[in-house]
Short mmCIF file of C-alpha atoms and ligand atoms in Angstrom, two decimals:
data_model
loop_
_atom_site.label_atom_id
_atom_site.label_comp_id
_atom_site.label_asym_id
_atom_site.label_seq_id
_atom_site.Cartn_x
_atom_site.Cartn_y
_atom_site.Cartn_z
CA UNK A 1 -15.13 -23.28 -38.23
CA UNK A 2 -18.07 -20.46 -38.55
CA UNK A 3 -16.29 -18.14 -40.50
CA UNK A 4 -17.38 -14.95 -38.37
CA UNK A 5 -15.00 -12.92 -36.09
CA UNK A 6 -15.87 -11.43 -32.99
CA UNK A 7 -15.58 -7.74 -33.10
CA UNK A 8 -12.46 -6.50 -30.70
CA UNK A 9 -14.34 -3.80 -28.35
CA UNK A 10 -13.41 -0.23 -29.00
CA UNK A 11 -11.50 1.63 -26.53
CA UNK A 12 -11.85 4.80 -24.68
CA UNK A 13 -10.65 7.13 -25.96
CA UNK A 14 -10.53 10.01 -21.97
CA UNK A 15 -8.95 13.56 -22.25
CA UNK A 16 -7.89 15.69 -19.95
CA UNK A 17 -9.26 19.07 -19.94
CA UNK A 18 -6.51 21.44 -21.45
CA UNK A 19 -3.87 18.62 -21.13
CA UNK A 20 -2.86 15.11 -22.96
CA UNK A 21 -5.64 12.40 -24.06
CA UNK A 22 -4.79 8.61 -23.67
CA UNK A 23 -7.23 5.31 -24.30
CA UNK A 24 -8.00 2.58 -22.00
CA UNK A 25 -9.21 -0.93 -22.81
CA UNK A 26 -12.48 -1.94 -22.70
CA UNK A 27 -11.32 -4.88 -20.14
CA UNK A 28 -9.91 -2.05 -17.69
CA UNK A 29 -11.23 -2.25 -14.64
CA UNK A 30 -10.98 1.21 -13.30
CA UNK A 31 -10.26 5.20 -15.22
CA UNK A 32 -6.75 5.43 -12.34
CA UNK A 33 -5.54 1.65 -12.98
CA UNK A 34 -6.39 2.38 -17.17
CA UNK A 35 -4.50 5.32 -16.75
CA UNK A 36 -1.33 4.37 -14.91
CA UNK A 37 -0.91 1.30 -16.94
CA UNK A 38 -1.16 3.79 -19.96
CA UNK A 39 1.88 5.69 -17.81
CA UNK A 40 0.01 8.73 -17.38
CA UNK A 41 1.00 9.79 -13.84
CA UNK A 42 -2.62 10.12 -11.72
CA UNK A 43 -2.13 11.41 -8.20
CA UNK A 44 -3.33 8.16 -5.85
CA UNK A 45 -2.59 6.51 -2.54
CA UNK A 46 -4.59 3.39 -1.63
CA UNK A 47 -6.59 2.82 -4.66
CA UNK A 48 -9.31 1.30 -2.49
CA UNK A 49 -12.05 4.48 -2.05
CA UNK A 50 -10.85 5.45 1.50
CA UNK A 51 -7.84 8.24 0.71
CA UNK A 52 -9.47 10.79 -1.53
CA UNK A 53 -6.30 11.41 -3.61
CA UNK A 54 -7.48 10.04 -6.73
CA UNK A 55 -10.84 12.71 -7.18
CA UNK A 56 -11.93 14.34 -10.18
CA UNK A 57 -14.61 15.26 -12.23
CA UNK A 58 -16.20 13.82 -15.20
CA UNK A 59 -16.63 16.65 -17.79
CA UNK A 60 -18.60 14.72 -20.94
CA UNK A 61 -19.35 10.70 -20.60
CA UNK A 62 -20.19 8.37 -19.02
CA UNK A 63 -18.47 6.43 -15.99
CA UNK A 64 -19.94 3.57 -14.22
CA UNK A 65 -19.48 4.37 -10.12
CA UNK A 66 -18.09 1.07 -8.34
CA UNK A 67 -18.38 1.73 -4.52
CA UNK A 68 -21.11 4.54 -4.38
CA UNK A 69 -20.46 5.06 -0.88
CA UNK A 70 -16.34 4.84 -0.91
CA UNK A 71 -15.22 6.81 1.94
CA UNK A 72 -12.69 8.95 0.27
CA UNK A 73 -15.75 11.37 -0.81
CA UNK A 74 -16.76 13.67 1.64
CA UNK A 75 -20.58 14.80 1.27
CA UNK A 76 -19.46 17.78 0.43
CA UNK A 77 -17.22 16.09 -2.87
CA UNK A 78 -20.61 14.84 -4.14
CA UNK A 79 -22.32 17.47 -4.10
CA UNK A 80 -19.51 19.40 -6.00
CA UNK A 81 -19.86 16.33 -8.90
CA UNK A 82 -16.58 15.15 -7.68
CA UNK A 83 -15.64 11.60 -8.17
CA UNK A 84 -12.85 8.84 -7.77
CA UNK A 85 -10.99 7.87 -10.43
CA UNK A 86 -10.36 4.23 -8.87
CA UNK A 87 -14.32 3.74 -8.12
CA UNK A 88 -15.18 5.12 -12.03
CA UNK A 89 -14.94 2.75 -14.96
CA UNK A 90 -15.02 4.34 -18.20
CA UNK A 91 -17.71 3.10 -20.78
CA UNK A 92 -17.15 5.07 -23.40
CA UNK A 93 -14.80 8.05 -24.82
CA UNK A 94 -14.79 10.63 -21.52
CA UNK A 95 -13.33 14.25 -21.21
CA UNK A 96 -12.67 14.97 -16.86
CA UNK A 97 -10.72 17.49 -14.91
CA UNK A 98 -7.98 16.57 -12.33
CA UNK A 99 -4.72 18.01 -11.73
CA UNK A 100 -1.78 15.93 -12.63
CA UNK A 101 1.09 18.37 -10.92
CA UNK A 102 0.70 15.46 -7.83
CA UNK A 103 1.10 12.46 -9.74
CA UNK A 104 4.15 10.86 -10.80
CA UNK A 105 4.83 7.98 -13.65
CA UNK A 106 4.34 3.98 -12.05
CA UNK A 107 7.61 2.97 -11.29
CA UNK A 108 6.85 -0.10 -13.00
CA UNK A 109 4.09 -1.00 -15.25
CA UNK A 110 1.20 -2.39 -13.10
CA UNK A 111 -0.02 -6.08 -14.53
CA UNK A 112 -3.38 -7.71 -13.91
CA UNK A 113 -2.68 -11.43 -13.38
CA UNK A 114 -4.19 -14.67 -12.13
CA UNK A 115 -2.00 -15.38 -9.17
CA UNK A 116 -1.82 -19.10 -7.25
CA UNK A 117 -1.48 -19.07 -3.86
CA UNK A 118 1.49 -21.38 -3.23
CA UNK A 119 1.66 -21.42 0.50
CA UNK A 120 0.59 -19.94 3.69
CA UNK A 121 2.80 -19.17 7.25
CA UNK A 122 1.05 -18.23 10.63
CA UNK A 123 3.69 -15.04 11.52
CA UNK A 124 1.46 -14.48 15.09
CA UNK A 125 -2.36 -14.61 16.36
CA UNK A 126 -3.40 -13.39 13.41
CA UNK A 127 -1.38 -12.89 10.89
CA UNK A 128 -0.37 -15.43 8.21
CA UNK A 129 2.23 -15.13 5.20
CA UNK A 130 0.32 -15.81 1.79
CA UNK A 131 2.88 -16.66 -1.44
CA UNK A 132 1.71 -16.63 -4.99
CA UNK A 133 3.33 -17.55 -7.42
CA UNK A 134 2.71 -14.90 -10.22
CA UNK A 135 3.14 -15.71 -13.74
CA UNK A 136 5.28 -13.03 -15.55
CA UNK A 137 4.95 -10.75 -13.34
CA UNK A 138 6.69 -7.16 -13.35
CA UNK A 139 9.18 -6.06 -11.01
CA UNK A 140 8.35 -4.62 -7.67
CA UNK A 141 10.12 -2.41 -5.43
CA UNK A 142 10.79 -3.09 -2.00
CA UNK A 143 8.26 -0.88 0.13
CA UNK A 144 5.60 -1.63 -2.91
CA UNK A 145 1.67 -3.13 -2.79
CA UNK A 146 -0.73 -4.86 -5.27
CA UNK A 147 -4.37 -5.26 -4.90
CA UNK A 148 -5.91 -8.46 -4.12
CA UNK A 149 -9.55 -9.51 -5.76
CA UNK A 150 -10.56 -12.53 -3.34
CA UNK A 151 -14.02 -14.48 -5.16
CA UNK A 152 -16.98 -13.12 -3.69
CA UNK A 153 -15.32 -10.41 -2.03
CA UNK A 154 -16.83 -6.66 -3.57
CA UNK A 155 -13.83 -4.34 -4.73
CA UNK A 156 -10.33 -4.90 -4.26
CA UNK A 157 -8.01 -5.46 -1.17
CA UNK A 158 -4.36 -3.65 -0.92
CA UNK A 159 -1.77 -5.77 0.70
CA UNK A 160 1.88 -5.23 0.76
CA UNK A 161 4.82 -7.73 0.02
CA UNK A 162 6.78 -8.70 2.23
CA UNK A 163 9.82 -10.06 0.49
CA UNK A 164 12.15 -8.83 -2.62
CA UNK A 165 11.56 -9.04 -6.24
CA UNK A 166 12.97 -12.28 -7.96
CA UNK A 167 12.13 -15.24 -7.30
CA UNK A 168 8.15 -15.11 -9.11
CA UNK A 169 6.60 -15.38 -5.74
CA UNK A 170 5.06 -12.05 -3.77
CA UNK A 171 4.40 -12.70 -0.41
CA UNK A 172 1.88 -10.83 2.00
CA UNK A 173 1.47 -10.94 5.38
CA UNK A 174 -2.18 -10.11 6.34
CA UNK A 175 -3.89 -9.38 9.16
CA UNK A 176 -7.19 -10.72 10.05
CA UNK A 177 -9.64 -7.99 10.94
CA UNK A 178 -13.04 -8.73 12.89
CA UNK A 179 -15.69 -9.22 10.89
CA UNK A 180 -13.56 -8.30 7.34
CA UNK A 181 -14.57 -9.81 4.21
CA UNK A 182 -11.19 -9.70 1.72
CA UNK A 183 -9.56 -10.89 5.19
CA UNK A 184 -11.20 -13.34 6.19
CA UNK A 185 -11.63 -14.63 3.13
CA UNK A 186 -7.73 -14.41 2.56
CA UNK A 187 -7.06 -15.99 5.87
CA UNK A 188 -9.27 -18.50 6.31
CA UNK A 189 -10.87 -19.31 3.11
CA UNK A 190 -8.31 -20.22 0.40
CA UNK A 191 -6.61 -22.78 0.13
CA UNK A 192 -3.08 -23.48 -1.24
CA UNK A 193 -3.87 -23.68 -5.13
CA UNK A 194 -6.38 -21.49 -4.87
CA UNK A 195 -6.00 -18.58 -7.49
CA UNK A 196 -6.92 -15.08 -7.33
CA UNK A 197 -6.29 -12.16 -9.60
CA UNK A 198 -3.38 -9.63 -7.91
CA UNK A 199 -2.86 -6.24 -10.02
CA UNK A 200 0.34 -4.66 -9.25
CA UNK A 201 2.93 -3.16 -8.26
CA UNK A 202 1.36 0.31 -7.31
CA UNK A 203 2.39 2.58 -4.15
CA UNK A 204 4.91 5.70 -4.18
CA UNK A 205 6.64 4.12 -0.61
CA UNK A 206 9.60 2.48 -2.44
CA UNK A 207 13.00 2.48 -0.64
CA UNK A 208 15.02 4.98 -2.26
CA UNK A 209 18.77 5.08 -3.02
CA UNK A 210 20.65 7.82 -0.27
CA UNK A 211 24.00 7.34 1.44
CA UNK A 212 21.50 8.28 4.58
CA UNK A 213 20.53 5.35 7.57
CA UNK A 214 17.45 4.40 7.32
CA UNK A 215 14.53 3.73 10.22
CA UNK A 216 11.94 1.48 9.48
CA UNK A 217 8.70 1.81 11.75
CA UNK A 218 5.80 -0.73 11.32
CA UNK A 219 2.21 -1.14 13.21
CA UNK A 220 0.95 -4.54 13.45
CA UNK A 221 0.55 -5.72 9.67
CA UNK A 222 3.07 -3.00 8.53
CA UNK A 223 5.50 -5.50 9.31
CA UNK A 224 4.68 -6.34 5.69
CA UNK A 225 6.26 -3.67 3.57
CA UNK A 226 8.90 -2.60 6.21
CA UNK A 227 10.06 -6.56 5.96
CA UNK A 228 10.26 -5.74 2.33
CA UNK A 229 12.11 -2.13 2.29
CA UNK A 230 14.44 -3.81 5.22
CA UNK A 231 15.65 -6.39 3.19
CA UNK A 232 15.98 -3.87 0.35
CA UNK A 233 18.58 -1.93 2.06
CA UNK A 234 20.34 -4.69 4.05
CA UNK A 235 20.92 -6.42 0.21
CA UNK A 236 22.77 -3.24 -0.57
CA UNK A 237 26.25 -1.81 -0.87
CA UNK A 238 26.15 -2.41 3.21
CA UNK A 239 27.23 0.86 3.95
CA UNK A 240 23.24 1.70 5.20
CA UNK A 241 22.58 0.62 8.82
CA UNK A 242 19.11 -0.18 9.64
CA UNK A 243 16.94 0.47 12.92
CA UNK A 244 13.81 -1.35 12.85
CA UNK A 245 10.76 -0.75 15.38
CA UNK A 246 7.85 -3.13 15.45
CA UNK A 247 4.53 -1.68 16.94
CA UNK A 248 2.45 -4.62 18.64
CA UNK A 249 -0.69 -4.28 21.07
CA UNK A 250 -0.51 -7.18 22.91
CA UNK A 251 1.89 -10.37 24.30
CA UNK A 252 -0.46 -12.56 21.85
CA UNK A 253 0.78 -10.58 18.68
CA UNK A 254 4.53 -11.26 19.77
CA UNK A 255 5.60 -14.35 17.58
CA UNK A 256 6.04 -11.23 14.44
CA UNK A 257 8.96 -10.42 16.33
CA UNK A 258 10.90 -13.20 15.05
CA UNK A 259 10.56 -11.96 11.72
CA UNK A 260 11.88 -8.41 12.68
CA UNK A 261 14.18 -10.63 14.99
CA UNK A 262 15.70 -12.34 11.50
CA UNK A 263 17.26 -9.58 10.24
CA UNK A 264 21.07 -9.30 9.83
CA UNK A 265 21.49 -7.92 13.21
CA UNK A 266 25.21 -6.71 12.54
CA UNK A 267 23.59 -4.05 10.59
CA UNK A 268 20.11 -3.56 12.34
CA UNK A 269 18.80 -2.90 15.64
CA UNK A 270 15.27 -4.18 16.28
CA UNK A 271 12.59 -2.74 19.04
CA UNK A 272 9.18 -4.14 19.64
CA UNK A 273 6.95 -1.95 21.84
CA UNK A 274 3.39 -3.47 22.87
CA UNK A 275 1.24 -0.80 23.38
CA UNK A 276 -0.85 -2.50 25.39
CA UNK A 277 0.23 -5.51 27.41
CA UNK A 278 -0.86 -7.28 30.53
CA UNK A 279 -1.08 -5.63 33.61
CA UNK A 280 1.26 -8.03 35.23
CA UNK A 281 3.21 -8.75 32.06
CA UNK A 282 6.69 -10.90 32.44
CA UNK A 283 7.54 -8.51 28.74
CA UNK A 284 10.41 -6.46 30.01
CA UNK A 285 10.94 -4.32 26.72
CA UNK A 286 9.34 -0.94 25.57
CA UNK A 287 5.51 0.61 26.53
CA UNK A 288 3.52 2.97 24.78
CA UNK A 289 2.93 3.75 21.31
CA UNK A 290 5.58 3.03 18.71
CA UNK A 291 6.31 6.08 17.38
CA UNK A 292 7.18 7.93 20.93
CA UNK A 293 10.19 4.99 21.44
CA UNK A 294 11.20 6.34 17.80
CA UNK A 295 11.78 9.57 19.36
CA UNK A 296 13.12 8.30 22.56
CA UNK A 297 15.82 5.45 20.85
CA UNK A 298 17.14 7.98 17.81
CA UNK A 299 19.39 10.63 19.26
CA UNK A 300 18.72 14.03 17.20
CA UNK A 301 18.93 15.46 14.26
CA UNK A 302 16.73 12.97 12.79
CA UNK A 303 17.11 14.34 9.38
CA UNK A 304 20.28 12.14 9.68
CA UNK A 305 17.82 9.26 8.79
CA UNK A 306 15.65 8.12 5.73
CA UNK A 307 12.05 7.63 7.25
CA UNK A 308 10.28 4.70 6.31
CA UNK A 309 6.90 3.76 7.97
CA UNK A 310 3.37 1.41 7.39
CA UNK A 311 0.42 0.66 9.60
CA UNK A 312 -3.20 2.43 10.53
CA UNK A 313 -3.63 5.82 10.43
CA UNK A 314 -3.11 7.11 14.11
CA UNK A 315 -0.11 5.75 13.85
CA UNK A 316 0.70 7.98 10.29
CA UNK A 317 -0.19 10.58 11.55
CA UNK A 318 1.81 10.51 15.16
CA UNK A 319 4.98 9.91 12.67
CA UNK A 320 4.12 12.62 10.49
CA UNK A 321 3.79 15.08 13.19
CA UNK A 322 7.25 13.44 14.69
CA UNK A 323 8.77 13.66 11.93
CA UNK A 324 7.74 17.01 9.45
CA UNK A 325 6.47 18.96 12.66
CA UNK A 326 8.64 18.98 15.71
CA UNK A 327 11.75 17.47 13.89
CA UNK A 328 11.48 19.14 11.10
CA UNK A 329 12.73 16.06 8.55
CA UNK A 330 12.94 17.14 4.87
CA UNK A 331 9.47 15.65 2.90
CA UNK A 332 11.41 13.55 0.38
CA UNK A 333 13.42 11.65 3.49
CA UNK A 334 9.96 10.28 4.52
CA UNK A 335 7.89 7.54 2.54
CA UNK A 336 4.40 6.11 4.01
CA UNK A 337 2.16 3.44 3.47
CA UNK A 338 -1.22 4.60 5.54
CA UNK A 339 -3.51 1.66 5.49
CA UNK A 340 -6.83 3.20 5.22
C1 FAD B 1 -1.34 0.86 0.38
C2 FAD B 1 -2.18 -0.18 1.36
C3 FAD B 1 -1.56 -0.95 1.78
C4 FAD B 1 -1.83 -2.16 2.92
N1 FAD B 1 -1.38 -2.92 3.22
C5 FAD B 1 -1.31 -4.46 4.38
C6 FAD B 1 -0.54 -5.34 4.13
O1 FAD B 1 0.10 -5.71 3.93
N2 FAD B 1 -1.49 -6.11 4.70
C7 FAD B 1 -2.56 -5.83 5.79
O2 FAD B 1 -2.57 -6.75 6.54
N3 FAD B 1 -3.26 -4.82 5.45
C8 FAD B 1 -2.65 -4.04 4.57
N4 FAD B 1 -3.94 -3.33 4.40
C9 FAD B 1 -4.79 -2.78 4.76
C10 FAD B 1 -5.72 -3.99 3.89
O3 FAD B 1 -5.96 -3.10 2.73
C11 FAD B 1 -7.16 -4.00 4.21
O4 FAD B 1 -8.19 -2.44 4.83
C12 FAD B 1 -7.39 -4.54 5.22
O5 FAD B 1 -7.16 -6.35 5.40
C13 FAD B 1 -9.65 -4.84 5.74
O6 FAD B 1 -9.91 -5.24 4.98
P1 FAD B 1 -11.05 -6.79 5.06
O7 FAD B 1 -11.68 -6.93 3.80
O8 FAD B 1 -11.00 -7.14 5.78
O9 FAD B 1 -12.17 -5.80 5.76
P2 FAD B 1 -13.47 -4.95 5.24
O10 FAD B 1 -13.49 -4.43 6.00
O11 FAD B 1 -14.38 -5.38 4.41
O12 FAD B 1 -13.07 -3.79 3.50
C14 FAD B 1 -12.40 -2.91 3.64
C15 FAD B 1 -11.43 -2.45 2.61
O13 FAD B 1 -12.19 -3.03 1.34
C16 FAD B 1 -12.65 -2.02 1.12
N5 FAD B 1 -14.08 -2.22 0.54
C17 FAD B 1 -15.17 -2.17 1.08
N6 FAD B 1 -16.05 -2.28 0.23
C18 FAD B 1 -16.32 -2.18 -0.72
C19 FAD B 1 -17.06 -1.71 -1.91
N7 FAD B 1 -18.10 -2.68 -2.14
N8 FAD B 1 -16.39 -1.75 -3.20
C20 FAD B 1 -15.25 -1.34 -3.05
N9 FAD B 1 -13.92 -1.60 -2.34
C21 FAD B 1 -15.06 -1.74 -0.89
C22 FAD B 1 -11.97 -0.38 1.47
O14 FAD B 1 -12.21 0.20 0.74
C23 FAD B 1 -11.43 -0.92 2.96
O15 FAD B 1 -9.96 -1.04 1.62
C24 FAD B 1 -3.18 -1.75 3.73
C25 FAD B 1 -4.34 -1.51 2.99
C26 FAD B 1 -3.68 -0.27 1.95
C27 FAD B 1 -4.50 1.07 1.51
S1 FES B 2 -6.52 6.46 -4.66
FE1 FES B 2 -8.56 6.52 -4.55
S2 FES B 2 -9.19 6.91 -3.30
FE2 FES B 2 -7.48 6.87 -2.61
#
C-alpha cells in the first residue's frame, strides 16, 4: 500500500437564476440527469436531444456540449444561446436560466446500472425483444422508458420497458431502423451475456390510477410501452376495461400481433390495423391509419376513456389532433411518448 489516497473530485454546484441550487456528481453524464437524480423537476420528454423540451441558458460557468448538431435546437435557439440539458455536461460550478414550471419530479429516482443481456426473442420481421437482468433496479411504472448505451455508439438510445416491474428484468421491444447505429448494435450484434449500461426509469406517460376504461394505441415499436401499460391495467382490480390498437405497416410485421393477442381477452379488445397491405392481400382486418380506426371503433364521447399512445411523431400528432382538437378529451386523460 502506498499510503496515498485519491482526492475525491469535487461535486459541481448548479445555481438556477432566481431559484434553488443543487449539486451534480463529477461522474454525472448530463445536466438533465443530474438534476432529476437530485430531485429537481427539469422539464423533458425524449432525453436524447430530439424534442427541445429541456432548453436552458448558461449564464456563468462551463459546460461541454455532447452533441452540437442535436435536432432539438433550432438555428434561432442556437443564435440566442440556448442549450439542451440532456446534451450538456457541467464541468464545474454553473449558473443557469431555466423554467421549472413545466417539469415534474421523477416518479422513481433514476439510476445508471450495468445490465446483462439475459435473452433475445424475435417478435416480428425487424423487431426483437431484449431482456436485461438489472442489478438492484429502481421500481418503474408501466409506460416508462430507459436509456441504453450500446458500446461504440455515440449518445444514448431511449427504449421503453414492455413488461411490469418486479422480477429484476427490464424487457424492451426494439425495431431495427435502416442504417440506425444504436438499434442495429442491439438487434444484430449484442450477444446474450453482454453488458450494457442502462439508465432509468424516465418518462411521464406512465399508467395513472383512474376509474375510466383505458385505450392504448401503439404504432410499430410503440408496442413495447403499450404492452406494459396494458399489462398494468389488467393486473389492476378488474374494474377497468382495455381497448388495445396496434398499427403496423404490412403483412410482414403481423407476427407482432401475437403479443397483443396474448392480453387477457376477457377484459381487452384488440384491433390490428395495416396501413400498407399488399394490393391482393388476404388481410381482412382494418386498413389505413391507426388513429382513424380508433375514431371509427370507439363510440363517442371519447372523454369516457384515458388514452395512452406511443410511436412515430406523425401518429402522435394525428392522435393529439383527434383527441385534443376534435373530441376535446381533457389533457390529464392523454399520455404519450413520441419516438423522435
Ligand atoms: C421516449 C422514447 C422511447 C422510445 N422507445 C422505443 C422503443 O420502445 N422501441 C424502439 O424500437 N424505439 C424506441 N424509441 C426510438 C429509439 O430511441 C431510437 O430513436 C431508434 O431505435 C433509432 O435509433 P438508431 O440508433 O437505430 O438510429 P440512429 O439514427 O443511429 O440514432 C437516432 C437516435 O440517436 C440519437 N443520436 C444520434 N446521434 C447522436 C449523437 N451523436 N449523440 C447523441 N445522440 C445521438 C438521436 O437523438 C436519436 O434518438 C424511443 C424513442 C424515445 C424518444
Ligand atoms: S429532453 Fe432534451 S431534447 Fe428532448
